[in-house]
Structures are given as C-alpha cells and as structure tokens.
XYZ file of C-alpha atoms in Angstrom:
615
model
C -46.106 -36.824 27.602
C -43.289 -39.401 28.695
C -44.697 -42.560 30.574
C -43.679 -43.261 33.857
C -40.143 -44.835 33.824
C -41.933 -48.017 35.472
C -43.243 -48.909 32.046
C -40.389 -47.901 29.673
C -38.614 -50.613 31.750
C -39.899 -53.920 31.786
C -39.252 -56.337 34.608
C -37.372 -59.901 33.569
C -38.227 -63.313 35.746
C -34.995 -64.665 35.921
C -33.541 -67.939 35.910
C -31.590 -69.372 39.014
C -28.533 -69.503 37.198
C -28.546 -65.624 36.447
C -30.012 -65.080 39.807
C -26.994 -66.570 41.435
C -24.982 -64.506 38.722
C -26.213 -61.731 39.996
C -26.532 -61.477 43.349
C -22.088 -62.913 43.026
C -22.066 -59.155 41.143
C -23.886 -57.207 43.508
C -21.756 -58.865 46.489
C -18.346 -58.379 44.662
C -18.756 -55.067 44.504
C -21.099 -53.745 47.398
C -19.244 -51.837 50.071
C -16.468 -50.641 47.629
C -16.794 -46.256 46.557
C -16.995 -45.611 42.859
C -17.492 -49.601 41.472
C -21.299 -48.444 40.153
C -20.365 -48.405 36.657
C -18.652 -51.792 36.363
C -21.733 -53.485 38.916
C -24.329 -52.324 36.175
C -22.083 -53.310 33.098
C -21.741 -56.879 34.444
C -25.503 -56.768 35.872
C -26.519 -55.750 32.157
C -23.991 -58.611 30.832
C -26.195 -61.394 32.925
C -29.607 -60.244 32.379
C -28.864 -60.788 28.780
C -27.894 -56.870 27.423
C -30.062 -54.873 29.387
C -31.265 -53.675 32.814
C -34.624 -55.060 34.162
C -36.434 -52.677 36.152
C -36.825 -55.667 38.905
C -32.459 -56.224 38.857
C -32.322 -52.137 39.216
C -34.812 -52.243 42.395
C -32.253 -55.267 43.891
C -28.955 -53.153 43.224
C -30.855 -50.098 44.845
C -31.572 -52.141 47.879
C -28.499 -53.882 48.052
C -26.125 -50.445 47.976
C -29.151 -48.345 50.328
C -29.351 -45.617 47.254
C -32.277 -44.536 45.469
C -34.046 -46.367 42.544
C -34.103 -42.852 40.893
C -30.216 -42.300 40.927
C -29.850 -45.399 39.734
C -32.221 -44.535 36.533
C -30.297 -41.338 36.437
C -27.006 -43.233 35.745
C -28.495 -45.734 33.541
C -30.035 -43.226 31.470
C -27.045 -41.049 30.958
C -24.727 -43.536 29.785
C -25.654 -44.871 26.355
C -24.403 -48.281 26.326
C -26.740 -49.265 29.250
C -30.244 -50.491 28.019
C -33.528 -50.114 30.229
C -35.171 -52.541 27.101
C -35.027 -55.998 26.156
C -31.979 -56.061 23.693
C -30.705 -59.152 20.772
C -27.575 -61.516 22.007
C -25.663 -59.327 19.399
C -25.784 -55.647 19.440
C -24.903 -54.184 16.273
C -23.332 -50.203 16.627
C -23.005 -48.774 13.303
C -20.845 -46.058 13.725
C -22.250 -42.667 12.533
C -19.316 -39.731 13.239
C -17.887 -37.739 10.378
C -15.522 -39.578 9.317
C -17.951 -42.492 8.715
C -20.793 -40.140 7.419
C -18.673 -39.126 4.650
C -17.991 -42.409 3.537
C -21.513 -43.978 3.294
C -22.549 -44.732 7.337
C -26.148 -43.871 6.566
C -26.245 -46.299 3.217
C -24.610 -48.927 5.775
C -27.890 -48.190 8.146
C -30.206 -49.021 5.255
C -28.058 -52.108 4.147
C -28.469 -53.348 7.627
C -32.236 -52.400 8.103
C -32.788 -54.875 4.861
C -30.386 -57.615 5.404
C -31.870 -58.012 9.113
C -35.548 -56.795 8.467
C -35.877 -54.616 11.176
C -35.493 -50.802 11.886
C -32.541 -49.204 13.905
C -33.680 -49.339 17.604
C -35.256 -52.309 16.766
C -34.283 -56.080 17.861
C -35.451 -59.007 15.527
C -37.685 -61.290 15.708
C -35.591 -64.007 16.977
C -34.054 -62.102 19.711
C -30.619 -62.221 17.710
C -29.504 -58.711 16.455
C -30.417 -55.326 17.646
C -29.668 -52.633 15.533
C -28.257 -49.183 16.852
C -26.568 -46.378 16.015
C -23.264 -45.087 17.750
C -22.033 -41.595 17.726
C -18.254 -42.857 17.311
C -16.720 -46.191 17.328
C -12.888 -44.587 17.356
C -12.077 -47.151 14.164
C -11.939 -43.937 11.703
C -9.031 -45.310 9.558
C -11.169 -48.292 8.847
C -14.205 -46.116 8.198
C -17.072 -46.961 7.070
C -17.324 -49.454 10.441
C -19.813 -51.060 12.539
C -19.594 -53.309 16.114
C -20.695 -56.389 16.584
C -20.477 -56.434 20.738
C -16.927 -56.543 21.172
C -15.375 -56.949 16.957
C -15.295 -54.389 15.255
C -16.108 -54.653 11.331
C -14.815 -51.779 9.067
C -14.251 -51.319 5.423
C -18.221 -51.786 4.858
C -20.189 -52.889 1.656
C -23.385 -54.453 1.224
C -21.856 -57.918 0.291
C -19.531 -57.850 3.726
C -22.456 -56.874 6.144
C -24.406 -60.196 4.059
C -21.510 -61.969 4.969
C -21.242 -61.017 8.279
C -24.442 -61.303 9.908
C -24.761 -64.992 7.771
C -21.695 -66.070 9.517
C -23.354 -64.891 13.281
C -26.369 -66.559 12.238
C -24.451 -69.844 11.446
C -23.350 -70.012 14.964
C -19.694 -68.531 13.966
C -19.028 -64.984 16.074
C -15.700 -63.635 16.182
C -14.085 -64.459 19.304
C -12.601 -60.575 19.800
C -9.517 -61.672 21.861
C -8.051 -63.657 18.949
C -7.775 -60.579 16.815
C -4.162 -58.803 16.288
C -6.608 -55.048 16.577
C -9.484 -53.495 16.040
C -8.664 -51.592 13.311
C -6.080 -51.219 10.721
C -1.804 -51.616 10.998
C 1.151 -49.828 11.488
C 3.533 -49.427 8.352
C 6.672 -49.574 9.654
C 8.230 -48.671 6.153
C 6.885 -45.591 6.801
C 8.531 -44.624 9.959
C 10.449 -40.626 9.266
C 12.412 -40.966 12.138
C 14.093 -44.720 12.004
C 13.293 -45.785 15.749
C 9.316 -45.859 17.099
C 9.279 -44.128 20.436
C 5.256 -44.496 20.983
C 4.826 -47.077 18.508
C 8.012 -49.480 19.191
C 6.892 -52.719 18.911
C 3.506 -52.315 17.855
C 2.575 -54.997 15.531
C 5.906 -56.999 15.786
C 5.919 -57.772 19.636
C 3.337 -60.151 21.497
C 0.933 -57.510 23.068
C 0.449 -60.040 26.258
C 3.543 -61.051 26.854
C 5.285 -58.763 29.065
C 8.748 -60.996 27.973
C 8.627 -59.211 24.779
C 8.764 -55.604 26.274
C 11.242 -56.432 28.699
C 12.809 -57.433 25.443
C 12.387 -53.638 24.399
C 14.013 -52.526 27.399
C 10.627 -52.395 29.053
C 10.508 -51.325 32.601
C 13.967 -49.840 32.512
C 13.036 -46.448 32.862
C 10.696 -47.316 36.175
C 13.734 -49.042 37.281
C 16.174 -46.010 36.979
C 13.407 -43.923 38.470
C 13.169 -45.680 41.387
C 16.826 -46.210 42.134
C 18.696 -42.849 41.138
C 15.969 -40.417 41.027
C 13.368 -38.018 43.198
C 10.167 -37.297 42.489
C 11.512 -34.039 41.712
C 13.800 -34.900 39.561
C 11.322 -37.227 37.469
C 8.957 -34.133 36.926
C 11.993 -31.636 36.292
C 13.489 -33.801 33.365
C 9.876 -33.747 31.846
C 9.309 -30.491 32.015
C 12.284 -30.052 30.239
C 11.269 -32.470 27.659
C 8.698 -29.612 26.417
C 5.929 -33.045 26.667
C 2.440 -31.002 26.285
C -0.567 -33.165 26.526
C -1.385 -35.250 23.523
C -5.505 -35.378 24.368
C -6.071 -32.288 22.719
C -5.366 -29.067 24.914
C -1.680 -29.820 24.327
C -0.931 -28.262 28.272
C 2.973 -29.041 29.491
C 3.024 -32.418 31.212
C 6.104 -31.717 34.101
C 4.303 -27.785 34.781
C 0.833 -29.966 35.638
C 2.593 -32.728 37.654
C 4.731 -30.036 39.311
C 1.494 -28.496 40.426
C 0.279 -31.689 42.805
C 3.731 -33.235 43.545
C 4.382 -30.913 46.530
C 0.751 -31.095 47.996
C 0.614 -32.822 51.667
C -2.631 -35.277 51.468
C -3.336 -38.353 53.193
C -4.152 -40.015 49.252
C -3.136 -39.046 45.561
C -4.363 -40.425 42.407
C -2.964 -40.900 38.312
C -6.030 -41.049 35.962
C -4.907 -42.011 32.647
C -7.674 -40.534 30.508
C -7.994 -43.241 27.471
C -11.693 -42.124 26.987
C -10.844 -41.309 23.261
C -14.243 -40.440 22.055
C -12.709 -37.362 19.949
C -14.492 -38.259 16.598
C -11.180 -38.960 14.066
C -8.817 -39.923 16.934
C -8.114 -43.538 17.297
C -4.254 -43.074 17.971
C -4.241 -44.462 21.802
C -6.035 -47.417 20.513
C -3.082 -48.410 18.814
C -0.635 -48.376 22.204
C -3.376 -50.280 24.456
C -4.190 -53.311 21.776
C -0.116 -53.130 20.872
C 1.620 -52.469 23.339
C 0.009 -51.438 26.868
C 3.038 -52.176 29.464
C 4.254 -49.074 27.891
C 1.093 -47.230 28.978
C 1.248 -49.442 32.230
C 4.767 -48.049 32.670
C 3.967 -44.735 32.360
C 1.252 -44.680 34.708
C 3.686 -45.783 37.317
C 6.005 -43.273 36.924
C 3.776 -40.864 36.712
C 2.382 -41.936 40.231
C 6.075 -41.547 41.652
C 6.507 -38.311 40.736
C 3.336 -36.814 42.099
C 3.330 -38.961 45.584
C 0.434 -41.169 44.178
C -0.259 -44.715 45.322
C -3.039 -45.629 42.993
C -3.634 -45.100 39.332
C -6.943 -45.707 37.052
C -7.074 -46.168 33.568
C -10.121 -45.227 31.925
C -11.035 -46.690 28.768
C -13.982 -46.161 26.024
C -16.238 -49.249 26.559
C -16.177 -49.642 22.957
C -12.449 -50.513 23.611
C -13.098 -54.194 24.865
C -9.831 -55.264 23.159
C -7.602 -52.552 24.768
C -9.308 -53.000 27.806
C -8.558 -57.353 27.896
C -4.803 -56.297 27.208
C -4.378 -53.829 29.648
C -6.100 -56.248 32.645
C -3.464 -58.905 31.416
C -0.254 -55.896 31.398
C -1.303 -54.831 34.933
C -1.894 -58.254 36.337
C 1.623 -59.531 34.989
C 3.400 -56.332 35.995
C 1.814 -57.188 39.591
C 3.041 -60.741 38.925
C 6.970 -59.479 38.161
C 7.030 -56.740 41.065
C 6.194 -53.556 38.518
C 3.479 -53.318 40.544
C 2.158 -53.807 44.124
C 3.861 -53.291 47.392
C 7.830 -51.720 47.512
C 7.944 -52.015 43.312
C 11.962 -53.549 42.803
C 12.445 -53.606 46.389
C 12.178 -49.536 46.875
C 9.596 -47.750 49.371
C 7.808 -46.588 46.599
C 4.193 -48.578 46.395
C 1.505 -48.133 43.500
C -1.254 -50.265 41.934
C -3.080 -49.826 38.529
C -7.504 -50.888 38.583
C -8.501 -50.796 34.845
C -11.782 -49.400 34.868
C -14.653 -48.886 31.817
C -16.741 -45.990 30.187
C -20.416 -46.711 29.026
C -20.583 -44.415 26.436
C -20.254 -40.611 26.672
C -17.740 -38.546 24.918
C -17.923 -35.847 27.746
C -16.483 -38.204 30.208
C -13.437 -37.140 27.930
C -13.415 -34.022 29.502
C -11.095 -34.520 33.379
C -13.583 -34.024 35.717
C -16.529 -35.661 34.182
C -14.003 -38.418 33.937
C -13.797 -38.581 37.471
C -17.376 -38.415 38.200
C -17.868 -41.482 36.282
C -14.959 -43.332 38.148
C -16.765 -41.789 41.360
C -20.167 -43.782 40.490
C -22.280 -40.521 38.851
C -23.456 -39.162 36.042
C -20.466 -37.760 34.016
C -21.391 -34.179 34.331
C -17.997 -31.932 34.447
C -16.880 -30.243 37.493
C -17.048 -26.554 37.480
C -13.508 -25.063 38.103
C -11.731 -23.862 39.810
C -10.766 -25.968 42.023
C -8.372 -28.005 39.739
C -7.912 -31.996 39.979
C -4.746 -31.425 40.920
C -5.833 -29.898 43.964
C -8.849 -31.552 44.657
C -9.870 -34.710 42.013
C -10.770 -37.917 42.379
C -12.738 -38.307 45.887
C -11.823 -34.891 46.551
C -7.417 -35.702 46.392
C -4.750 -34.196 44.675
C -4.918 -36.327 40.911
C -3.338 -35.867 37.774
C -5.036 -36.667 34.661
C -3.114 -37.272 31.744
C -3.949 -39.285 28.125
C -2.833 -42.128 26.908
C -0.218 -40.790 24.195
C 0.874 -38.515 27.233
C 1.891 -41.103 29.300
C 3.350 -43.507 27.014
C 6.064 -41.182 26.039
C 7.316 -41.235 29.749
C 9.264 -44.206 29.856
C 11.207 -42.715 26.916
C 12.050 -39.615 28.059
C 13.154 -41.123 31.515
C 15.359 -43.544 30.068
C 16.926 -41.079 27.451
C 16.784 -37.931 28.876
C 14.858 -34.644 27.864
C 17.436 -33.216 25.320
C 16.991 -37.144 23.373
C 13.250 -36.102 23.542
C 13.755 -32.001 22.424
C 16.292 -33.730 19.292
C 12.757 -34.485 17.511
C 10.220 -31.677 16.704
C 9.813 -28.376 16.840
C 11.388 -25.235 19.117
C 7.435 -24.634 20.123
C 6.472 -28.265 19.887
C 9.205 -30.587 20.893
C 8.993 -34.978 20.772
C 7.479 -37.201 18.945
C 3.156 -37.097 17.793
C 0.937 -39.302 16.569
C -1.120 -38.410 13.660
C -3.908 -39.942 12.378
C -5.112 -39.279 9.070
C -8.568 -40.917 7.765
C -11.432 -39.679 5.501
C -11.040 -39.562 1.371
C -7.308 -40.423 1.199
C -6.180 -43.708 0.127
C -4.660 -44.896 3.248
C -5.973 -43.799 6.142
C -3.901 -44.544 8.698
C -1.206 -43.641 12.163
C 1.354 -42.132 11.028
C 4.534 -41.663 14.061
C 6.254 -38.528 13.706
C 8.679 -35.855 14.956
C 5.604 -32.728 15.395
C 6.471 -30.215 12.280
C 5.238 -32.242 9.012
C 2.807 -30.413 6.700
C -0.459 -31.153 6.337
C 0.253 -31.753 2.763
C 3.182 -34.349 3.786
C 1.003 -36.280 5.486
C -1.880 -36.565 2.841
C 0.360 -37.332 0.266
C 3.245 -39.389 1.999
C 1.323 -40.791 4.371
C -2.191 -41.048 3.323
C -1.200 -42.548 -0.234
C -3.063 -39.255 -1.972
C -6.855 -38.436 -2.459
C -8.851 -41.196 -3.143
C -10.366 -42.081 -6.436
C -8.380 -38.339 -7.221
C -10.947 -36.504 -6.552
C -9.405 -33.240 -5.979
C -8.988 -31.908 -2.022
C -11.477 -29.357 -0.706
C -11.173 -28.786 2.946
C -9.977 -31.041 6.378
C -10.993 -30.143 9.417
C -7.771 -30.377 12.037
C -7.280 -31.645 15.285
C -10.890 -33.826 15.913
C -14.294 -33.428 15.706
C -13.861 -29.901 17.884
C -11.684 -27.965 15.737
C -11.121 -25.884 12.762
C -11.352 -26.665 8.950
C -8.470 -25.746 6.564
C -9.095 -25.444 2.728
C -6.183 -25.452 -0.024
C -4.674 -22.426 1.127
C -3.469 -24.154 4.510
C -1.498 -27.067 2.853
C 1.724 -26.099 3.898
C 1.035 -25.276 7.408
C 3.247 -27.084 9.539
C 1.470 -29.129 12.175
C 2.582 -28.003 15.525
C 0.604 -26.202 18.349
C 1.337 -22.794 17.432
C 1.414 -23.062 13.748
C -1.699 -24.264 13.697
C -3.434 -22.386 16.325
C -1.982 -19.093 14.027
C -4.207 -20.368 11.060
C -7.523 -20.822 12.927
C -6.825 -24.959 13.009
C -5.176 -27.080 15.976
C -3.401 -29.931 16.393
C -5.712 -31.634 18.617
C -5.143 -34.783 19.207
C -3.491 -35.179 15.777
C -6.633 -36.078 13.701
C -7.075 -34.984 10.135
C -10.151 -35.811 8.829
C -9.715 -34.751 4.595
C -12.521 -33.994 2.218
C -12.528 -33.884 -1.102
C -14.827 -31.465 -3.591
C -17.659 -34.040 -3.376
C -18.529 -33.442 0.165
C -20.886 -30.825 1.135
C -19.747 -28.409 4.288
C -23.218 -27.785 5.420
C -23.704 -31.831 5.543
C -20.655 -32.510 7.175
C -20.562 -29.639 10.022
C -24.491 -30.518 10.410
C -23.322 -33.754 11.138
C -20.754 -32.288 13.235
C -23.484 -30.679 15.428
C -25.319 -33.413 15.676
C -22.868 -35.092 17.304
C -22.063 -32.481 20.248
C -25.756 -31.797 20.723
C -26.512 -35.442 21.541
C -23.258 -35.926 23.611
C -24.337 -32.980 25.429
C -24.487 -34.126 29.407
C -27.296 -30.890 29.719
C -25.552 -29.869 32.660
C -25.451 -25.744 31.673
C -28.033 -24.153 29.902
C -25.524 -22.844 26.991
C -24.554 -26.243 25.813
C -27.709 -27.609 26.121
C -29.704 -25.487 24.465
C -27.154 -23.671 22.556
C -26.281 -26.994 20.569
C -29.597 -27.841 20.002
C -30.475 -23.979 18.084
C -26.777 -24.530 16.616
C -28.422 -28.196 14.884
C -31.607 -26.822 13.915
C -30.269 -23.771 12.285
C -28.209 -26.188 10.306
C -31.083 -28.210 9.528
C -33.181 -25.638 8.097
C -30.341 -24.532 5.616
C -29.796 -27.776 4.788
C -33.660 -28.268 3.598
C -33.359 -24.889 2.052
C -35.107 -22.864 4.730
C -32.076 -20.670 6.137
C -32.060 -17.418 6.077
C -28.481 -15.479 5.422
C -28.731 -14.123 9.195
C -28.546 -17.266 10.026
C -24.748 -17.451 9.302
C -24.157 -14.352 12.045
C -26.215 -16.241 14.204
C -24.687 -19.179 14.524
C -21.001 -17.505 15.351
C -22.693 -15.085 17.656
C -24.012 -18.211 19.381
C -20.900 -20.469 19.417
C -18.827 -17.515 20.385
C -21.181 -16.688 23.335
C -21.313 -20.406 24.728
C -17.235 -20.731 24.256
C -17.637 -17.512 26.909
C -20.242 -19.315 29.232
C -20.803 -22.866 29.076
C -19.045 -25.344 31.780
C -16.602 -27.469 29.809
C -14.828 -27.401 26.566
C -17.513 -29.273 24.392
C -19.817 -26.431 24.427
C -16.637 -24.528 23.378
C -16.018 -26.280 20.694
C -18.859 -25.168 17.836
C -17.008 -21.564 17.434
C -14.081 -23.433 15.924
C -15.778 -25.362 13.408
C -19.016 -23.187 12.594
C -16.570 -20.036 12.266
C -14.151 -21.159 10.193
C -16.384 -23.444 7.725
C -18.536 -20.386 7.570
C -15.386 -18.066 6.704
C -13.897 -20.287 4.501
C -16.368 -21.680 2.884
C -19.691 -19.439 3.217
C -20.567 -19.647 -0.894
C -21.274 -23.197 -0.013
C -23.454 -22.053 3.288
C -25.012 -19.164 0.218
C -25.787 -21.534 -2.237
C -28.360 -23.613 0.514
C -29.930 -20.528 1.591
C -30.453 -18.188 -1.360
C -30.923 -20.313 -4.438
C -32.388 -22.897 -1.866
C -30.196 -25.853 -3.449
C -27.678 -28.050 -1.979
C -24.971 -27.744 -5.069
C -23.554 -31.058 -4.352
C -26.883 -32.737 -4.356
C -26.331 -34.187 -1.003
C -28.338 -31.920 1.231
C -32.537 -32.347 1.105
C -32.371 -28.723 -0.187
C-alpha cells in the first residue's frame, strides 16, 4: 500500500535568501494562463533540485488551485522531484541506441565510482544518480547528463574522470560548449550548399550578425513586403514540404487548413520536443543555428493570421533552449520581432517555453496541454488544433526541421525546393544515423539515398566489422529492416512499401551481436513507462506487451506468445488515443516476421543464442 503523498514528500525550512527567491517566482508568474511548468522548474531550481511539500502548499495558495493538481503535475513530469536530490543530477541515458552500446555497464560503473545505487543521492549531498529514458545525444551514445552537459562516448576511465573533476570544484559551465553532441562534416555534404544545416558549426550561433551574413531574415522580409498570407502557404504547398517530426503530413495543406479561420487569437507551436529515441537532428539547428528556426516560426505565423508563436523544447535541451532565448530576444532587438516587424502591419512575438520530461508531450495536443499548465495527456480528436488548439484557437503545430526549411523555400521558390529529392518526397532531410557504425552522425541530404549509402558513406561502415543484422527505421516507433532492405531508398513511400518509415530520419543499425528480443524488450520498456495512462489500451496494453517480452527473454515464453503480441499491438493501433500506443505493431510485427528464429530460439530451446538475454 502507497503512503500518503504527505510523507513521500518531505517539507524543507528554508533560508531567507531562497524564501525571497521564491516568493520573486511565484509573483513573476502568478496571474499569467499556462506559466505552471516554468513556476515549478524555477521553484525546483531554488529549493535546491526538488519540490518541498511546504513550497507546493505556497504555490497552491498563491495561484487558488488545489494541492492535489499540483501533485498531479509534479508527478507526471519526470524531471520534477518530490525528494531531496544532490547539487548534480546525473541522467544516464538508457534508450536503444545507448542500451546497445553498454548504458547498463555505464549504470554499474557509476553505482561504484559514486558508492551509491541509482535513485540514490550520496552521502555528501553531491550526486544523485538516475536513469533517463532518452537524452536525444544518440550519435554520441553511450551518454550521460550532468544537469545541463552532456557527457557521451562513455568508459569507465572518463566517468572516473568526470565525477573527480565535479568533485574538485570544476563543473562544466554548459553555455561555453560549441554542442551537446557531436559535429557536422561538411566534407560530406551530397548536395554542395546546406539548406537546414548552412552555417552550422562555422557561424557564431548567438550572433544574429552572422545569419544576416547568410542572408538571414531575407525571406521574412520578402514575405512581408510582396506577399499574402495566401501566397506564403500556396508556394509551400507547392514545395511538396511534409512534416519532418515523423508523420511526414504536407506542411502548406495543414497551414491552409487554419489560415482562413475568423478567431479573435491564433497560435504557431513549434514542436522541438524531440524525445523520438534515435532522433537528435533538431538539436543540431537550435544549438547551431536557431534564427533560422526563429525565422521560420515567423513566417509561419504570417501565413496562418497568428500573432504569437511558442517553441517547445525537451528540458534536457538546456543548450538549445539558452540559444534560442538569445535569437528571439535579438530578433526583438533588430525589429524581426515585436510590434509592425520591418515597418509592415504584420505583428508576432516568439516565448521559448520548456518540457519536464515526457516523450508524449511529443505528440500535438499533449504538447499543448503542457504549454496550457496540465498534465500532458493527448487530446482526443477530432477537433483538430487547427481548429481548436492552444486555449481552445486555431494553432498550427509544426517541428523544428519543418520550420527551418521555410525561410528557404520563401526566398528560392518551391521549384528550387522540388530540384532536390524525390517525385513522392521532394527537399532536402536530415538523417541521423547512430548505433554500431563507425560514425554516427547527421548526415544533410536530398530524401532518396539508400539505406546502404548512408551506412557506408555516411556512417564510415560497421563498427569493429562486425557484419550488419537488422536497423530499425524512422525512431524508436517504427519498423526494423534486415539485409534484404539495403537498397531501399529512403523516402516516405518507399519505405512505408517495405514495412519501415522514414520517421524522423533515424536509423538506429545493429550488427549480428545484438539480440532482437533484448533490443525490442528494451524498446517496450521505453513506451510502457512513457505511457501518460490516459486510455486503457496503452496503459495496460504496453505493460502485457513488456512482460510478455520479459518472460521470453528469461526463457519462459510460450510460442503463442508471438500471435499474441501482434494481436495486441494491432488491436491498440485500432483503439488507443494517440500514436504511441500505435506504435508497438510496427516494431513487434516486423522483428517478429523478420526475425522470429531469434524470438524461437528464447522460447523453445529456452536460450538466448547471443548470450545476452537471462534465458
């Protein structure tokens, strides 16, 4: 039986100096709709990394809502803490990618070097040790986070290193860093000129000289004196620009939807959630580049009618996040932003705004819920958020990858844009490719390379040689492809035809070391713990989907089992609430297809033939 929530969280006497901290929070942001999130992350900041139960009972009071929705929303987000937590948390980052390259060896490496258990802070109030579903660093892989750095690349004598240097008194200052993870090779560009990635890596990320230098802002500029709203969302429709988060639906046909609906408000959401285990592509535009993003957004508010825009960004994405304040508060400083932007009637304004950890928020409307001040549980739908979104207005919700392709269409025209790609998949795509290849990496490309182009052109080959075995496509919620697929081109339909997807543009590779039952176990374990447990067939159904995968992986499964778990996946992609419960039929399905000797081996001879499994 679960104690009462009164003792799970302690109270904290707190000094006058974080008292005055404190109450300067709660009055900055009382009285303004939606600012719960970023009122508990700073509250949590003062009180030292977590939320006293007696600072929880003064925000209630102070806003007039209930203690208990308060505990809902700090409870559902996984970066806020109802415990006592070190100065330093450490995240070490446990998603596939990760897995297959040692993340639970890194947990034990830790657990010695610190003396302490995961969930556990030591002695000296220091470090506390956690584990995080996804850090979005995959091409540095194995990784952990030190509160704002990230560390990747892991071995025992680097985490000794690491945590010696934080105990010396020397942290990483996170704002001095050129990115979180690793860096563009320009040598490797296919198509001479970088549309998404122009300047990443050579310019001065907060400098908004530099992209002026790139022709930055010229597109808003030609928007706003020789174009209609109309016009803006004709020419991208006839780009062929399909969202780049993952459902790949056409940009201009969404935008075209909201554009001509009367409403006293209108809002752009740039969705920059990226919690899509593999995906760390819009990572790269923020930290490198994010007045092209900022750009974007504006435009993107023109053509629908909008007046306000929010970014939403991962809180694990504190660099990104820094950038993008300083890009929207010198675009407001150079008339990008604000009141009649370059002297036209047109007025917009960008608020930067932070997730707390949940990979549904990824999904539109949950997004929205959590800009809203609520749990992140997704809207069902009909209606659509572009007819009634954020605080019930017309809003458009588009990623980060979308949006920064806008300024380049606008200032070159569609056809420019439809000269790269594919009839079916037109433009330009970033792919990411990380797991056992030698360099894992971004890789900027016209859509239409192979899957075996960008293994060995881009990712330098299998590592160590180890032969390839299987990659599963798009992220964390899509298909695997074995041998046979090699040649597929990577566009929407192509892969779609082959039981894969493009997805965000992820490519996580395997080689004939890994196990499949490991990997999609791990797989499940992920989407059963993200699970918000709004509808019954995602909560439950992941849950029997992970068990199921536990018990053949101990050599307990029984061969029904493998007609179980598609009959299962396939039911909740029919009935659950949001696309993460309709994710599992991709994976489970085709692993199963594909690779079901593997699945045969755990369950009849009761072995795990890669010796990685407990069976």
């Amino acid at each position: 039986m679960r104690r009462p929530a009164v003792f799970l969280n302690p109270t904290k006497d707190l000094s006058p100096q974080e008292t005055a901290r404190l109450r300067q929070v709660i009055d900055t942001y009382a009285g303004k709709k939606g600012t719960l999130l970023p009122l508990l992350t700073e509250a949590q900041a003062v009180c030292g990394n977590w939320l006293p139960a007696n600072v929880l009972a003064e925000i209630a009071d102070a806003l007039d809502v209930h203690l208990s929705y308060l505990y809902g929303i700090a409870t559902f987000y996984t970066m806020f803490s109802l415990q006592p937590r070190g100065r330093f948390i450490i995240r070490v980052c446990a998603s596939p990618a990760c897995h297959i390259l040692g993340a639970e060896n890194l947990i034990q490496v830790l657990e010695e070097v610190l003396g302490v258990r995961e969930g556990e802070t030591t002695p000296d109030g220091l470090f506390t040790l956690e584990r995080s579903s996804c850090l979005g660093v995959c091409e540095v892989a194995p990784a952990m986070q030190i509160n704002q750095v990230v560390f990747g690349h892991l071995s025992r004598e680097k985490i000794e290193k690491v945590i010696a240097d934080y105990r010396a008194g020397s942290p990483v200052d996170f704002r001095t860093l050129p990115g979180s993870g690793g860096r563009v090779r320009k040598d490797l560009d296919v198509h001479r000129k970088a549309v998404l990635l122009q300047g990443v890596g050579e310019v001065d990320p907060e400098s908004i000289d530099d992209y002026l230098k790139l022709g930055g802002y010229e597109a808003l500029r030609k928007v706003l004196t020789s174009m209609a709203p109309e016009d803006v969302v004709e020419e991208v429709k006839e780009s062929g620009l399909r969202g780049r988060g993952g459902a790949g639906f056409p940009t201009g046909l969404k935008w075209s939807f909201t554009l001509p609906i009367k409403a006293p408000e209108k809002y752009v959401i740039c969705n920059a959630d990226e919690g899509e285990p593999g995906t760390f592509k819009d990572r790269y535009i923020m930290e490198g580049n994010p007045h092209r993003l900022v750009e974007g957004v504006i435009i993107a508010g023109y053509a629908i009618g909008a007046n306000k825009g929010f970014i939403y960004v991962r809180g694990e994405y504190y660099l990104s996040m820094y950038r993008l304040q300083k890009a929207v508060e010198q675009a407001r400083e150079r008339g990008f932003l604000g009141q009649r932007i370059l002297g036209s009637d047109f007025s917009f304004d960008i608020e930067i705004r932070a997730g707390a950890g949940a990979y549904v928020c990824g999904e539109e409307t949950a997004l929205i819920e959590s800009i809203e001040g609520l749990r992140g549980n997704p809207r069902v739908k009909p209606p659509f958020p572009g007819v009634k979104g954020l605080w019930e207005n017309p809003t458009v919700v588009n990623n980060v990858e979308t949006l920064a392709n806008v300024p380049a269409i606008l200032r070159n025209g569609a056809a420019w844009y439809r000269s790269f790609g594919t009839e079916d998949s037109p433009g330009v795509k970033l792919y990411q490719i990380c797991g056992h290849v030698n360099e894992p990496q971004i890789v900027e490309a016209p859509l239409g390379l192979t899957l075996r182009e960008l293994i060995e052109g881009y990712g330098g080959g299998m590592r160590d040689g180890i032969p390839f075995k299987m990659c599963q496509t798009g992220g964390a919620s899509f298909g695997f492809f074995t041998a046979e697929h090699l040649d597929t081109v990577m566009d929407y339909a192509s892969m779609q035809q082959k039981g894969g997807a493009l997805g965000s543009g992820t490519m996580l590779v395997m080689n004939e070391q890994t196990c499949v039952v490991d990997v999609v176990r791990n797989i499940m374990h992920f989407f059963q713990h993200e699970s918000c447990g709004f509808c019954t067939p995602c909560r439950r159904g992941t849950r029997v989907l992970y068990d199921t995968l536990t018990r053949i992986a101990t050599g307990e499964g029984r061969e029904g089992d493998l007609d179980l778990m598609i009959d299962l996946a396939r039911t909740m992609s029919a009935t659950a609430n949001c696309a993460l419960a309709m994710s599992p039929i991709f994976f489970v399905k085709t692993s199963i297809e594909r690779l079901r000797e593997e699945y045969l081996a755990h369950i009849v001879d009761k072995t795990c033939p890669l010796g990685v499994c407990p069976a």
